[in-house]
Amino acid sequence: MVQNPARRTALADATIEVLAREGARGLTFRAVDVQAGVPNGTASNYFANREDLLNQTARHIHHRLTPDPVMIAELLRAPRDRDLVKALVRDIFRRISEDRAGYVALLELRLEATRRPELRTRLTEAVRDELDANVAYHLGQGLPGDRETVVVLYLAMTGLVLEQLTLPEVLGTDGLTALIDAIVERIVPAA
């Protein structure tokens, strides 16, 4: 297997763009090669098969959505209260909105996982690990609430993100910050 990390990243980014634009049914090695602007056959040199391509792309999407540690460190200078949770959740929403293709590709992978047991297993593990890490982080930082608070907040924000990235006209863009704050107010207990 070829080991050029920059090329592998470029191919994973191209895969995300193809998934977001064409869906899982339109994802082919050729489509990835075209999107990445590389010679035909390049993607198949980096990924053993379509399953490998999907699995590695899922991991790469989570990497792309990882927060900037400097920004998080800045946010964490604030008191550990509901206002800090609001700021952190707004940051999550901002990152997802700025990488629309990444999150839409993740939605496509979730749909594809309903038809591919191996992908479903790996994606379930990745999402569960991410949720567990978020719970541990929330509790470890001394933020208000417990595991259930984080899970309910995750579910509410997942719904909001799905709505905004797929049918943004339903809620519109005005008042999203206030809506996010209202979600946090109703879910996260006062410190």
PDB file of C-alpha atoms in Angstrom, residues 9-126:
ATOM      1  CA  THR A   9      -5.311  13.098   2.972  1.00  0.00           C
ATOM      2  CA  ALA A  10      -6.035  14.723  -0.390  1.00  0.00           C
ATOM      3  CA  LEU A  11      -7.823  11.570  -1.531  1.00  0.00           C
ATOM      4  CA  ALA A  12      -9.843  11.411   1.704  1.00  0.00           C
ATOM      5  CA  ASP A  13     -10.808  15.070   1.249  1.00  0.00           C
ATOM      6  CA  ALA A  14     -11.813  14.330  -2.342  1.00  0.00           C
ATOM      7  CA  THR A  15     -13.880  11.373  -1.135  1.00  0.00           C
ATOM      8  CA  ILE A  16     -15.706  13.671   1.279  1.00  0.00           C
ATOM      9  CA  GLU A  17     -16.525  16.083  -1.536  1.00  0.00           C
ATOM     10  CA  VAL A  18     -17.793  13.260  -3.770  1.00  0.00           C
ATOM     11  CA  LEU A  19     -19.922  11.819  -0.954  1.00  0.00           C
ATOM     12  CA  ALA A  20     -21.404  15.224  -0.150  1.00  0.00           C
ATOM     13  CA  ARG A  21     -22.162  16.001  -3.797  1.00  0.00           C
ATOM     14  CA  GLU A  22     -23.050  12.595  -5.284  1.00  0.00           C
ATOM     15  CA  GLY A  23     -23.927  10.440  -2.287  1.00  0.00           C
ATOM     16  CA  ALA A  24     -22.579   6.978  -1.561  1.00  0.00           C
ATOM     17  CA  ARG A  25     -23.982   5.599  -4.811  1.00  0.00           C
ATOM     18  CA  GLY A  26     -21.858   8.043  -6.803  1.00  0.00           C
ATOM     19  CA  LEU A  27     -18.676   7.236  -4.899  1.00  0.00           C
ATOM     20  CA  THR A  28     -16.211   5.423  -7.133  1.00  0.00           C
ATOM     21  CA  PHE A  29     -12.439   5.322  -7.201  1.00  0.00           C
ATOM     22  CA  ARG A  30     -12.592   7.127 -10.540  1.00  0.00           C
ATOM     23  CA  ALA A  31     -14.797   9.900  -9.080  1.00  0.00           C
ATOM     24  CA  VAL A  32     -12.312  10.330  -6.229  1.00  0.00           C
ATOM     25  CA  ASP A  33      -9.387  10.484  -8.670  1.00  0.00           C
ATOM     26  CA  VAL A  34     -11.178  13.127 -10.753  1.00  0.00           C
ATOM     27  CA  GLN A  35     -12.120  15.180  -7.673  1.00  0.00           C
ATOM     28  CA  ALA A  36      -8.539  15.016  -6.347  1.00  0.00           C
ATOM     29  CA  GLY A  37      -7.084  15.853  -9.762  1.00  0.00           C
ATOM     30  CA  VAL A  38      -4.829  12.799  -9.769  1.00  0.00           C
ATOM     31  CA  PRO A  39      -4.191  10.132 -12.424  1.00  0.00           C
ATOM     32  CA  ASN A  40      -6.730   7.333 -12.815  1.00  0.00           C
ATOM     33  CA  GLY A  41      -6.000   4.462 -10.471  1.00  0.00           C
ATOM     34  CA  THR A  42      -4.431   6.584  -7.736  1.00  0.00           C
ATOM     35  CA  ALA A  43      -7.205   6.083  -5.168  1.00  0.00           C
ATOM     36  CA  SER A  44      -7.172   2.329  -5.703  1.00  0.00           C
ATOM     37  CA  ASN A  45      -3.453   2.369  -4.850  1.00  0.00           C
ATOM     38  CA  TYR A  46      -4.213   3.967  -1.473  1.00  0.00           C
ATOM     39  CA  PHE A  47      -7.366   2.089  -0.462  1.00  0.00           C
ATOM     40  CA  ALA A  48      -7.690  -1.683  -0.671  1.00  0.00           C
ATOM     41  CA  ASN A  49     -11.361  -1.578  -1.655  1.00  0.00           C
ATOM     42  CA  ARG A  50     -14.496   0.526  -1.352  1.00  0.00           C
ATOM     43  CA  GLU A  51     -15.029  -0.612   2.252  1.00  0.00           C
ATOM     44  CA  ASP A  52     -11.529   0.581   3.165  1.00  0.00           C
ATOM     45  CA  LEU A  53     -12.189   3.887   1.411  1.00  0.00           C
ATOM     46  CA  LEU A  54     -15.425   4.399   3.361  1.00  0.00           C
ATOM     47  CA  ASN A  55     -13.868   3.430   6.705  1.00  0.00           C
ATOM     48  CA  GLN A  56     -10.823   5.654   6.323  1.00  0.00           C
ATOM     49  CA  THR A  57     -12.987   8.523   5.111  1.00  0.00           C
ATOM     50  CA  ALA A  58     -15.187   8.220   8.199  1.00  0.00           C
ATOM     51  CA  ARG A  59     -12.103   8.567  10.414  1.00  0.00           C
ATOM     52  CA  HIS A  60     -10.883  11.516   8.364  1.00  0.00           C
ATOM     53  CA  ILE A  61     -14.210  13.339   8.697  1.00  0.00           C
ATOM     54  CA  HIS A  62     -13.987  13.108  12.485  1.00  0.00           C
ATOM     55  CA  HIS A  63     -10.434  14.454  12.271  1.00  0.00           C
ATOM     56  CA  ARG A  64     -11.580  17.400  10.132  1.00  0.00           C
ATOM     57  CA  LEU A  65     -14.287  18.264  12.668  1.00  0.00           C
ATOM     58  CA  THR A  66     -11.863  18.232  15.624  1.00  0.00           C
ATOM     59  CA  PRO A  67     -11.746  21.609  17.391  1.00  0.00           C
ATOM     60  CA  ASP A  68      -8.763  23.920  17.329  1.00  0.00           C
ATOM     61  CA  PRO A  69      -6.983  23.365  20.672  1.00  0.00           C
ATOM     62  CA  VAL A  70      -5.977  27.037  20.900  1.00  0.00           C
ATOM     63  CA  MET A  71      -9.584  28.183  20.503  1.00  0.00           C
ATOM     64  CA  ILE A  72     -10.810  25.650  23.047  1.00  0.00           C
ATOM     65  CA  ALA A  73      -8.109  26.693  25.513  1.00  0.00           C
ATOM     66  CA  GLU A  74      -9.272  30.285  25.110  1.00  0.00           C
ATOM     67  CA  LEU A  75     -12.900  29.327  25.722  1.00  0.00           C
ATOM     68  CA  LEU A  76     -11.940  27.283  28.789  1.00  0.00           C
ATOM     69  CA  ARG A  77     -10.631  30.367  30.561  1.00  0.00           C
ATOM     70  CA  ALA A  78     -14.249  31.145  31.415  1.00  0.00           C
ATOM     71  CA  PRO A  79     -16.062  29.870  34.513  1.00  0.00           C
ATOM     72  CA  ARG A  80     -17.444  26.334  34.266  1.00  0.00           C
ATOM     73  CA  ASP A  81     -21.083  27.259  33.850  1.00  0.00           C
ATOM     74  CA  ARG A  82     -23.921  27.104  31.362  1.00  0.00           C
ATOM     75  CA  ASP A  83     -22.554  30.109  29.449  1.00  0.00           C
ATOM     76  CA  LEU A  84     -19.359  28.184  28.774  1.00  0.00           C
ATOM     77  CA  VAL A  85     -21.394  25.225  27.510  1.00  0.00           C
ATOM     78  CA  LYS A  86     -23.242  27.613  25.188  1.00  0.00           C
ATOM     79  CA  ALA A  87     -19.931  28.902  23.821  1.00  0.00           C
ATOM     80  CA  LEU A  88     -18.619  25.371  23.296  1.00  0.00           C
ATOM     81  CA  VAL A  89     -21.807  24.235  21.558  1.00  0.00           C
ATOM     82  CA  ARG A  90     -21.808  27.337  19.351  1.00  0.00           C
ATOM     83  CA  ASP A  91     -18.230  26.474  18.390  1.00  0.00           C
ATOM     84  CA  ILE A  92     -19.280  22.930  17.444  1.00  0.00           C
ATOM     85  CA  PHE A  93     -22.112  24.288  15.311  1.00  0.00           C
ATOM     86  CA  ARG A  94     -19.760  26.813  13.662  1.00  0.00           C
ATOM     87  CA  ARG A  95     -17.201  24.125  12.777  1.00  0.00           C
ATOM     88  CA  ILE A  96     -19.840  21.836  11.334  1.00  0.00           C
ATOM     89  CA  SER A  97     -21.405  24.690   9.348  1.00  0.00           C
ATOM     90  CA  GLU A  98     -18.003  25.688   7.972  1.00  0.00           C
ATOM     91  CA  ASP A  99     -17.321  22.108   6.882  1.00  0.00           C
ATOM     92  CA  ARG A 100     -20.751  21.374   5.442  1.00  0.00           C
ATOM     93  CA  ALA A 101     -19.338  18.830   2.993  1.00  0.00           C
ATOM     94  CA  GLY A 102     -17.679  16.932   5.842  1.00  0.00           C
ATOM     95  CA  TYR A 103     -20.865  16.589   7.836  1.00  0.00           C
ATOM     96  CA  VAL A 104     -23.061  15.837   4.801  1.00  0.00           C
ATOM     97  CA  ALA A 105     -20.534  13.133   3.850  1.00  0.00           C
ATOM     98  CA  LEU A 106     -20.841  11.749   7.380  1.00  0.00           C
ATOM     99  CA  LEU A 107     -24.619  11.638   6.954  1.00  0.00           C
ATOM    100  CA  GLU A 108     -24.111   9.743   3.692  1.00  0.00           C
ATOM    101  CA  LEU A 109     -21.822   7.304   5.476  1.00  0.00           C
ATOM    102  CA  ARG A 110     -24.465   6.792   8.170  1.00  0.00           C
ATOM    103  CA  LEU A 111     -27.012   5.950   5.480  1.00  0.00           C
ATOM    104  CA  GLU A 112     -24.557   3.649   3.730  1.00  0.00           C
ATOM    105  CA  ALA A 113     -23.885   1.945   7.072  1.00  0.00           C
ATOM    106  CA  THR A 114     -27.502   0.772   7.112  1.00  0.00           C
ATOM    107  CA  ARG A 115     -26.610  -1.390   4.103  1.00  0.00           C
ATOM    108  CA  ARG A 116     -23.026  -2.344   4.996  1.00  0.00           C
ATOM    109  CA  PRO A 117     -22.622  -4.243   8.284  1.00  0.00           C
ATOM    110  CA  GLU A 118     -18.840  -3.743   8.494  1.00  0.00           C
ATOM    111  CA  LEU A 119     -19.147  -0.003   7.945  1.00  0.00           C
ATOM    112  CA  ARG A 120     -21.982   0.102  10.464  1.00  0.00           C
ATOM    113  CA  THR A 121     -19.801  -1.614  13.062  1.00  0.00           C
ATOM    114  CA  ARG A 122     -16.863   0.732  12.516  1.00  0.00           C
ATOM    115  CA  LEU A 123     -18.971   3.873  12.308  1.00  0.00           C
ATOM    116  CA  THR A 124     -20.910   2.885  15.434  1.00  0.00           C
ATOM    117  CA  GLU A 125     -17.633   2.388  17.299  1.00  0.00           C
ATOM    118  CA  ALA A 126     -16.278   5.730  16.095  1.00  0.00           C
TER     119      ALA A 126
END
